[in-house]
Amino acid sequence: MDWGTELWDQYDIIEKHTQSGLELVEKYVKFVKERTEIEQSYAKQLRNLSKKYNQKRSSKDEPDSRLSSYQSFLDILNEMNDYAGQRELIAENMIMNICIDLTKYLQELKQERKTYLLEAKKAQQSLESTYKQLDSSKKRFEREWREAERAAQYAEKTDQDINATKADVEKAKQQAHMRARVAEECKNDYAAQLQKYNKEQSQFYFNDMPIIFNKLQDLDERRIRKLAHGYILFSDTEKHVMPIIGKCLEGITKAGTNVNEKNDTMVIIEQNKSGFERPGDVEFEDYSQGINRASSDSSLGTPKGPMDLLGKNKSKNFWLFKRSKPTVTEDFGHLPPEQRRKRLQQKLEEISKELQKEADQSEALGKMKDVYEKNPQMGDPASLATQISQTSQNIERLRGELNKYETWLSEAGVRGETLRYRAHSFNNNGAHEVLSPDGAHSDESTPDPSQAIYAEFDDDFEDEEPAAPIGKCTAMYNFPGASEGTIAMQEGEVLAVVEEDKGDGWTRVRRHNGDEGYIPTSYVTITLNK
């Protein structure tokens, strides 16, 4: 069934229906736009909410940062921020896949519908024009036939009139004959126009308009299918992000299950344990027997009383809950013993890392200087003097700070074995300086101080399983490898890369025979394994 056959006479209904269908598409696009505005507003509010409660970023220095409940709350805020992102993605996809696509398609349908209606209008106008011609020829035929009848009647009357002359009779007959001929011509013209109109009318109702109606039917069905697809996308757009939204919600659930109240309790104890012992009993002072003001020495290093313990005014009884903020000192003496030891150990670790970094820098500069001395074309050794001097000063400064904090830590009383914060550093002569377990320094000077900086190269290769190659390199120049820890190579030689350049200009390589050493990175082209 089609519109051209079943609705051949319902042009107005079809025009109204197709217009209503296009308006429905417009209404749906508007609905989706408002939905996306709600999604965007919702996402914005969620982001603002997460930002509001996540203004203080997690930091290692914050006491609560190690608490599982605190970290889980931060995880929830992050998951909510990601959830907001998925709501924004829903809005964005709906705008792109539904609103923009349907709006573009709607404009095409409007233009197509306008074309079909214009074709129908032209066909209607053509049929009406033919009908007007038919009506005009019909009226002319009617008029001329009546005139011919009157002319014939007049000629017959004149012929019967005895008073009429022969000329009058002849004239009347000629007039009647002429009128009859004109009437016959009008009759033929009317018949021709009628035949033309009937043909065009048949073409109009059985061919032209059914084709146009069927085109409008196809347009309407395509509109319906497109709109139905838009309805499906309305759901699918959200379904596509549901797995990610589900992961966000799972993350929130996981954050809740990660909370460990026992662990949080231990963290609070670890962070806030003072290390003080409880004060002993206050002895009775009998003023009647002579003043005996001695207080109990209950424990070594324990203050005599709560007032002395925290330096409070003795007139204040609730010293446990009312503490004045102590003055921060470099040796962390303002902290309780336990917290002071932890802070000193933390500071020592930080200084040790800085000292190791400076030592590595000094070592790299020493290797570079040695290469420049043996290969002047690569650079001037004197250009490194400033950097070497500055690095040496930094090492001395950091070593001084390390000794200072080690002394304070010793005074604070480290529990357990003495910590060794560095396996080695450098003395003023460039030789290795080893820290013994008791904290004393011992020098391991080599006969040639300039070669001492390469001692670690040998250490790296001793008592180790051969590292797996991470790539290969091809030598672009000859390298003598005269310095300790380096390896010689010839132009074009292929070597296995064992360790990448760490920023000091040297790469660790290995030959097929197992020999390992360092070469200048700029002397080779390196290809790493993927």
C-alpha positions as CSV (number, residue, x, y, z in Angstrom):
1,M,0.0,0.0,0.0
2,D,1.2,3.4,-0.9
3,W,0.0,7.0,-0.6
4,G,-0.2,7.5,-4.4
5,T,-2.9,4.8,-4.6
6,E,-4.7,5.0,-1.3
7,L,-4.4,8.7,-0.6
8,W,-4.6,10.0,-4.2
9,D,-7.2,12.7,-3.1
10,Q,-5.6,13.6,0.3
11,Y,-3.1,16.2,-0.7
12,D,-3.9,18.5,2.2
13,I,-3.6,15.6,4.7
14,I,-0.3,14.5,3.3
15,E,1.1,18.0,3.3
16,K,0.0,18.5,6.9
17,H,1.3,15.1,8.1
18,T,4.8,15.6,6.5
19,Q,5.0,19.0,8.1
20,S,4.0,17.6,11.5
21,G,6.7,14.9,11.2
22,L,9.4,17.4,10.6
23,E,8.2,19.4,13.6
24,L,8.5,16.2,15.7
25,V,12.1,15.9,14.7
26,E,12.7,19.5,15.7
27,K,11.0,18.9,19.0
28,Y,13.2,15.8,19.7
29,V,16.4,17.7,18.8
30,K,15.3,20.5,21.3
31,F,14.6,17.8,23.9
32,V,18.0,16.2,23.5
33,K,19.7,19.7,23.7
34,E,18.0,20.4,27.0
35,R,19.0,16.9,28.2
36,T,22.7,17.7,27.4
37,E,22.4,21.0,29.2
38,I,21.3,19.1,32.3
39,E,24.2,16.6,31.9
40,Q,26.7,19.4,31.5
41,S,25.3,21.3,34.5
42,Y,25.3,18.1,36.5
43,A,28.9,17.3,35.5
44,K,30.0,20.9,36.4
45,Q,28.4,20.7,39.8
46,L,30.1,17.3,40.4
47,R,33.5,18.8,39.4
48,N,33.0,21.8,41.6
49,L,31.9,19.5,44.5
50,S,35.1,17.4,44.1
51,K,37.2,20.5,43.8
52,K,35.6,22.0,46.9
53,Y,36.5,19.1,49.1
54,N,39.8,18.4,47.4
55,Q,41.4,21.8,47.7
56,K,44.2,20.6,50.0
57,R,46.2,18.3,47.9
58,S,47.6,15.2,49.5
59,S,51.1,15.8,50.7
60,K,53.6,13.6,52.5
61,D,54.0,16.4,55.1
62,E,50.3,16.4,56.0
63,P,49.7,14.2,59.1
64,D,46.4,12.7,57.7
65,S,47.8,11.8,54.3
66,R,48.9,8.3,55.5
67,L,45.4,7.5,57.0
68,S,43.5,5.0,54.9
69,S,40.2,6.8,55.5
70,Y,41.8,10.1,54.4
71,Q,43.3,8.5,51.2
72,S,40.0,6.7,50.5
73,F,38.1,10.0,50.6
74,L,40.6,11.5,48.1
75,D,40.1,8.4,45.9
76,I,36.3,9.0,46.1
77,L,36.8,12.6,45.0
78,N,38.9,11.6,42.1
79,E,36.4,8.9,41.1
80,M,33.6,11.5,41.2
81,N,35.7,13.8,39.0
82,D,36.1,11.0,36.5
83,Y,32.4,10.2,36.8
84,A,31.7,13.9,36.0
85,G,33.9,13.5,32.9
86,Q,31.8,10.6,31.7
87,R,28.6,12.7,32.1
88,E,30.3,15.4,30.0
89,L,31.1,12.8,27.4
90,I,27.5,11.7,27.3
91,A,26.4,15.3,26.6
92,E,29.1,15.8,24.0
93,N,28.2,12.6,22.1
94,M,24.5,13.4,22.2
95,I,25.2,16.8,20.7
96,M,27.4,15.4,18.0
97,N,25.6,12.1,17.1
98,I,22.0,13.2,17.7
99,C,21.5,17.0,17.7
100,I,23.9,18.0,15.0
101,D,23.2,15.0,12.8
102,L,19.4,15.2,13.0
103,T,19.5,19.0,12.5
104,K,21.5,18.5,9.3
105,Y,19.3,15.7,8.1
106,L,16.2,17.8,8.9
107,Q,17.3,20.6,6.7
108,E,17.8,18.1,3.8
109,L,14.3,16.7,4.4
110,K,12.8,20.2,4.4
111,Q,14.4,21.1,1.1
112,E,13.4,17.8,-0.4
113,R,9.8,18.2,0.8
114,K,9.7,21.7,-0.6
115,T,10.8,20.4,-4.0
116,Y,8.1,17.7,-4.1
117,L,5.4,20.1,-3.0
118,L,6.5,22.6,-5.7
119,E,6.3,19.8,-8.3
120,A,2.7,19.0,-7.1
121,K,1.8,22.7,-7.3
122,K,3.1,23.0,-10.9
123,A,1.2,19.9,-12.0
124,Q,-1.9,21.3,-10.3
125,Q,-1.4,24.7,-12.0
126,S,-0.9,23.0,-15.4
127,L,-4.1,21.0,-15.0
128,E,-6.0,24.1,-14.0
129,S,-4.7,26.0,-17.0
130,T,-5.9,23.2,-19.3
131,Y,-9.3,23.2,-17.6
132,K,-9.6,26.9,-18.2
133,Q,-8.9,26.4,-21.8
134,L,-11.5,23.7,-22.0
135,D,-14.1,25.8,-20.2
136,S,-13.3,28.7,-22.5
137,S,-13.7,26.6,-25.7
138,K,-16.9,25.1,-24.3
139,K,-18.5,28.5,-23.6
140,R,-17.4,29.7,-27.1
141,F,-18.9,26.6,-28.7
142,E,-22.1,27.1,-26.8
143,R,-22.3,30.8,-27.7
144,E,-21.5,30.2,-31.4
145,W,-24.0,27.4,-31.7
146,R,-26.8,29.5,-30.4
147,E,-25.8,32.2,-32.8
148,A,-25.9,29.7,-35.6
149,E,-29.4,28.5,-34.6
150,R,-30.7,32.1,-34.5
151,A,-29.1,32.8,-37.9
152,A,-30.8,29.6,-39.4
153,Q,-34.1,30.6,-37.9
154,Y,-33.8,34.1,-39.3
155,A,-32.9,32.8,-42.8
156,E,-35.9,30.4,-42.7
157,K,-38.2,33.2,-41.6
158,T,-36.9,35.6,-44.3
159,D,-37.4,32.9,-47.0
160,Q,-41.0,32.5,-46.0
161,D,-41.6,36.3,-45.9
162,I,-43.4,37.3,-49.2
163,N,-42.2,40.9,-48.7
164,A,-38.5,40.0,-48.5
165,T,-36.5,40.4,-51.6
166,K,-34.4,37.7,-53.1
167,A,-31.3,39.5,-52.0
168,D,-32.4,39.6,-48.4
169,V,-33.2,35.9,-48.5
170,E,-29.8,35.1,-50.0
171,K,-28.0,37.3,-47.4
172,A,-29.8,35.6,-44.6
173,K,-28.9,32.1,-45.9
174,Q,-25.2,33.1,-46.2
175,Q,-25.2,34.5,-42.7
176,A,-26.8,31.3,-41.4
177,H,-24.3,29.2,-43.3
178,M,-21.3,31.2,-41.9
179,R,-22.6,30.9,-38.3
180,A,-23.0,27.2,-38.7
181,R,-19.5,26.8,-40.0
182,V,-18.1,28.9,-37.0
183,A,-20.1,26.8,-34.6
184,E,-18.7,23.6,-36.1
185,E,-15.2,24.9,-35.7
186,C,-15.9,25.8,-32.0
187,K,-17.3,22.3,-31.6
188,N,-14.2,20.7,-33.0
189,D,-12.0,23.0,-30.8
190,Y,-14.1,22.1,-27.7
191,A,-13.7,18.4,-28.5
192,A,-10.0,18.8,-28.9
193,Q,-9.6,20.7,-25.6
194,L,-11.8,18.2,-23.9
195,Q,-9.6,15.3,-25.1
196,K,-6.5,17.2,-24.0
197,Y,-7.9,17.9,-20.6
198,N,-9.0,14.4,-20.0
199,K,-5.5,13.1,-21.0
200,E,-3.8,15.6,-18.7
201,Q,-6.2,14.8,-15.9
202,S,-5.5,11.1,-16.2
203,Q,-1.8,11.9,-16.3
204,F,-2.2,14.0,-13.2
205,Y,-4.2,11.6,-11.1
206,F,-2.7,8.3,-12.2
207,N,0.9,9.2,-12.8
208,D,2.2,12.7,-11.7
209,M,0.5,13.0,-8.3
210,P,1.0,9.3,-7.2
211,I,4.7,9.6,-8.0
212,I,4.9,12.8,-5.9
213,F,2.9,11.3,-3.1
214,N,5.1,8.2,-3.1
215,K,8.2,10.3,-2.9
216,L,6.7,12.1,0.1
217,Q,5.9,8.7,1.6
218,D,9.5,7.6,1.1
219,L,10.7,10.9,2.6
220,D,8.4,10.4,5.6
221,E,9.5,6.8,6.2
222,R,13.2,7.9,6.0
223,R,12.4,10.6,8.5
224,I,10.8,8.0,10.8
225,R,13.8,5.6,10.5
226,K,16.2,8.4,11.2
227,L,14.2,9.6,14.2
228,A,14.0,6.0,15.5
229,H,17.8,5.7,15.2
230,G,18.0,9.0,17.2
231,Y,15.9,7.4,19.9
232,I,18.2,4.4,20.1
233,L,21.3,6.6,20.2
234,F,19.7,8.4,23.2
235,S,20.1,5.2,25.1
236,D,23.2,3.8,23.5
237,T,25.2,7.0,24.1
238,E,24.8,6.4,27.8
239,K,25.3,2.6,27.5
240,H,28.7,3.1,25.9
241,V,30.0,4.9,28.9
242,M,28.3,2.7,31.5
243,P,31.4,0.4,31.8
244,I,33.6,3.3,32.7
245,I,30.9,4.7,35.0
246,G,30.8,1.2,36.5
247,K,34.5,1.3,37.1
248,C,34.2,4.7,38.8
249,L,31.6,3.3,41.1
250,E,33.7,0.2,41.7
251,G,36.6,2.5,42.5
252,I,34.4,4.2,45.1
253,T,33.4,0.8,46.6
254,K,37.1,-0.2,46.6
255,A,38.0,3.0,48.4
256,G,35.5,2.1,51.1
257,T,36.9,-1.5,51.4
258,N,40.5,-0.1,51.6
259,V,39.8,1.7,54.8
260,N,41.6,0.0,57.6
261,E,40.8,1.3,61.1
262,K,43.6,-0.7,62.8
263,N,46.2,0.6,60.3
264,D,44.9,4.2,60.9
265,T,45.3,3.7,64.6
266,M,48.9,2.5,64.2
267,V,49.6,5.5,61.9
268,I,48.3,7.9,64.5
269,I,50.5,6.3,67.1
270,E,53.5,6.3,64.9
271,Q,53.0,9.9,63.9
272,N,52.3,11.3,67.4
273,K,54.1,9.1,69.9
274,S,56.3,11.4,72.0
275,G,58.6,8.9,73.5
276,F,58.3,10.4,76.9
277,E,57.7,8.2,79.9
278,R,54.8,8.9,82.3
279,P,55.9,11.2,85.2
280,G,56.5,9.5,88.6
281,D,54.6,10.2,91.8
282,V,55.3,13.6,93.4
283,E,56.8,13.0,96.8
284,F,55.4,14.5,99.9
285,E,57.3,17.6,101.1
286,D,57.2,17.8,104.9
287,Y,57.9,21.4,105.7
288,S,57.7,20.6,109.4
289,Q,60.8,18.3,109.2
290,G,63.0,20.6,107.2
291,I,62.4,21.2,103.6
292,N,62.8,18.2,101.4
293,R,62.0,19.2,97.9
294,A,63.5,16.3,96.1
295,S,61.3,14.8,93.4
296,S,61.2,11.3,92.3
297,D,63.8,10.2,89.8
298,S,61.5,7.6,88.2
299,S,63.4,7.2,85.0
300,L,66.4,8.5,83.1
301,G,65.6,11.5,81.0
302,T,62.1,11.8,82.4
303,P,61.0,15.4,83.4
304,K,60.3,15.9,87.1
305,G,56.7,16.7,86.6
306,P,54.1,17.6,84.1
307,M,54.7,21.3,84.4
308,D,58.4,20.9,83.8
309,L,57.7,18.4,81.1
310,L,56.0,20.8,78.8
311,G,57.2,24.1,80.2
312,K,53.8,25.2,81.3
313,N,52.8,27.6,84.1
314,K,52.3,25.6,87.3
315,S,49.1,27.3,88.0
316,K,47.5,25.6,85.0
317,N,46.2,22.1,86.0
318,F,45.1,20.8,82.6
319,W,48.5,20.7,81.0
320,L,47.7,17.6,79.1
321,F,45.2,19.4,76.9
322,K,46.7,22.9,76.8
323,R,50.0,23.0,75.1
324,S,51.8,26.1,73.9
325,K,53.2,25.8,70.4
326,P,57.0,25.3,70.7
327,T,59.6,27.2,68.6
328,V,60.8,25.2,65.6
329,T,64.5,24.5,65.7
330,E,66.9,23.1,63.1
331,D,67.7,20.0,65.2
332,F,64.0,19.3,65.8
333,G,64.6,19.7,69.5
334,H,61.1,21.2,69.8
335,L,59.6,17.7,69.0
336,P,59.2,14.8,71.4
337,P,62.0,12.3,71.4
338,E,60.3,9.7,69.1
339,Q,59.2,12.3,66.6
340,R,62.5,14.0,66.7
341,R,64.3,10.7,65.8
342,K,62.0,10.2,62.9
343,R,62.5,13.7,61.5
344,L,66.2,13.5,61.9
345,Q,66.3,10.1,60.1
346,Q,64.1,11.6,57.3
347,K,66.4,14.6,57.0
348,L,69.5,12.3,56.8
349,E,67.9,10.3,54.0
350,E,67.2,13.5,52.1
351,I,70.7,14.8,52.5
352,S,72.1,11.4,51.5
353,K,70.1,11.4,48.3
354,E,71.4,14.9,47.5
355,L,74.9,13.8,48.3
356,Q,74.7,10.8,46.1
357,K,73.4,13.0,43.3
358,E,76.3,15.4,43.6
359,A,78.8,12.4,43.8
360,D,77.4,11.0,40.6
361,Q,77.7,14.4,39.0
362,S,81.3,14.7,40.2
363,E,82.0,11.2,38.9
364,A,80.6,12.1,35.5
365,L,82.5,15.3,35.3
366,G,85.7,13.4,36.2
367,K,85.1,10.9,33.4
368,M,84.4,13.7,30.9
369,K,87.5,15.6,31.9
370,D,89.6,12.4,31.4
371,V,88.2,11.9,28.0
372,Y,88.8,15.5,27.0
373,E,92.4,15.2,28.2
374,K,93.0,12.1,26.1
375,N,90.9,13.4,23.2
376,P,91.4,17.2,23.0
377,Q,89.3,17.4,19.8
378,M,86.2,16.5,21.9
379,G,86.5,19.5,24.3
380,D,88.7,21.6,26.6
381,P,89.2,20.0,30.0
382,A,89.6,23.5,31.6
383,S,86.0,24.3,30.7
384,L,84.9,21.8,33.3
385,A,86.9,23.3,36.2
386,T,84.0,25.6,37.4
387,Q,81.5,22.8,37.4
388,I,83.9,20.4,39.2
389,S,84.7,23.0,41.8
390,Q,81.1,23.8,42.4
391,T,80.3,20.1,42.7
392,S,83.1,19.6,45.2
393,Q,81.8,22.5,47.3
394,N,78.3,21.1,47.3
395,I,79.7,17.7,48.4
396,E,81.6,19.3,51.2
397,R,78.6,21.3,52.3
398,L,76.3,18.2,52.2
399,R,78.9,16.1,54.0
400,G,79.0,18.7,56.8
401,E,75.2,18.7,57.1
402,L,75.2,14.9,57.1
403,N,77.7,14.8,60.0
404,K,75.7,17.5,61.8
405,Y,72.5,15.6,61.6
406,E,74.2,12.3,62.4
407,T,75.5,13.9,65.6
408,W,72.0,15.1,66.5
409,L,70.6,11.7,65.8
410,S,73.2,10.1,68.0
411,E,72.2,12.5,70.8
412,A,68.6,11.6,70.3
413,G,69.5,8.0,70.7
414,V,68.9,5.7,67.7
415,R,67.2,2.5,68.6
416,G,68.6,-0.7,66.9
417,E,71.5,-0.8,64.6
418,T,73.3,2.3,63.5
419,L,72.0,3.4,60.1
420,R,74.4,3.8,57.2
421,Y,73.1,6.6,55.0
422,R,75.8,6.3,52.3
423,A,78.0,3.5,51.1
424,H,80.6,6.0,50.0
425,S,81.2,9.6,49.1
426,F,84.2,11.6,48.0
427,N,87.0,13.2,50.0
428,N,88.7,16.4,49.1
429,N,91.2,14.5,46.9
430,G,88.6,12.8,44.9
431,A,89.2,9.4,46.5
432,H,86.4,7.2,47.9
433,E,85.5,7.9,51.5
434,V,83.8,5.0,53.1
435,L,81.6,5.3,56.2
436,S,82.2,2.5,58.7
437,P,79.4,1.0,60.7
438,D,80.4,3.1,63.7
439,G,80.1,6.3,61.7
440,A,83.9,6.8,61.3
441,H,85.4,7.8,58.0
442,S,88.1,5.8,56.2
443,D,89.9,6.7,53.0
444,E,90.7,4.3,50.3
445,S,93.1,6.4,48.3
446,T,94.5,5.0,45.0
447,P,98.0,5.7,43.7
448,D,96.6,7.8,40.9
449,P,93.9,10.2,42.3
450,S,92.8,11.1,38.8
451,Q,91.7,7.5,38.2
452,A,89.8,7.1,41.4
453,I,86.6,8.3,39.8
454,Y,86.4,5.1,37.8
455,A,86.6,2.8,40.8
456,E,82.9,2.3,40.7
457,F,83.0,1.0,37.2
458,D,84.9,-2.1,38.4
459,D,82.5,-2.4,41.3
460,D,79.6,-2.5,38.9
461,F,81.1,-5.4,37.0
462,E,82.2,-7.5,40.0
463,D,80.0,-10.2,41.6
464,E,77.1,-9.5,39.2
465,E,75.3,-11.7,36.8
466,P,75.7,-10.3,33.2
467,A,72.8,-7.9,32.5
468,A,70.6,-8.7,29.5
469,P,71.3,-6.4,26.5
470,I,68.7,-3.7,26.0
471,G,69.8,-2.9,22.5
472,K,72.8,-2.5,20.2
473,C,75.1,0.3,19.0
474,T,77.4,0.9,16.1
475,A,80.6,2.9,16.6
476,M,81.0,6.0,14.4
477,Y,84.5,6.8,15.5
478,N,87.5,5.0,17.1
479,F,87.7,5.2,20.8
480,P,90.9,4.1,22.6
481,G,89.3,3.2,26.0
482,A,92.5,4.1,27.9
483,S,90.7,5.2,31.1
484,E,89.8,2.7,33.7
485,G,86.2,1.5,33.4
486,T,86.0,2.3,29.7
487,I,86.3,0.0,26.7
488,A,88.0,0.5,23.4
489,M,86.2,0.2,20.1
490,Q,86.8,0.6,16.4
491,E,84.8,2.5,13.9
492,G,82.0,0.3,12.6
493,E,82.1,-2.1,15.5
494,V,78.8,-3.4,16.8
495,L,78.4,-3.7,20.5
496,A,75.5,-4.7,22.8
497,V,74.0,-1.9,25.0
498,V,73.7,-3.0,28.6
499,E,72.9,0.3,30.3
500,E,71.5,3.6,28.8
501,D,73.1,7.0,29.2
502,K,72.0,8.4,32.5
503,G,72.7,11.9,31.5
504,D,76.5,11.9,32.1
505,G,77.4,11.3,28.4
506,W,78.4,7.6,28.9
507,T,76.8,4.3,27.8
508,R,77.6,0.9,29.2
509,V,78.2,-1.8,26.4
510,R,79.4,-5.4,26.1
511,R,81.4,-7.2,23.4
512,H,80.6,-10.7,22.2
513,N,83.5,-12.1,24.3
514,G,81.9,-10.7,27.5
515,D,84.1,-7.6,28.0
516,E,82.1,-4.6,29.4
517,G,82.8,-1.0,29.8
518,Y,81.7,2.6,29.2
519,I,82.0,4.5,25.9
520,P,81.0,8.1,24.9
521,T,77.4,8.2,23.9
522,S,78.2,10.7,21.1
523,Y,80.6,8.2,19.5
524,V,77.9,5.7,18.6
525,T,74.4,5.3,17.1
526,I,72.1,3.4,19.4
527,T,69.1,1.2,18.6
528,L,67.2,0.0,21.6
529,N,65.0,-3.1,21.7
530,K,61.3,-2.5,21.5
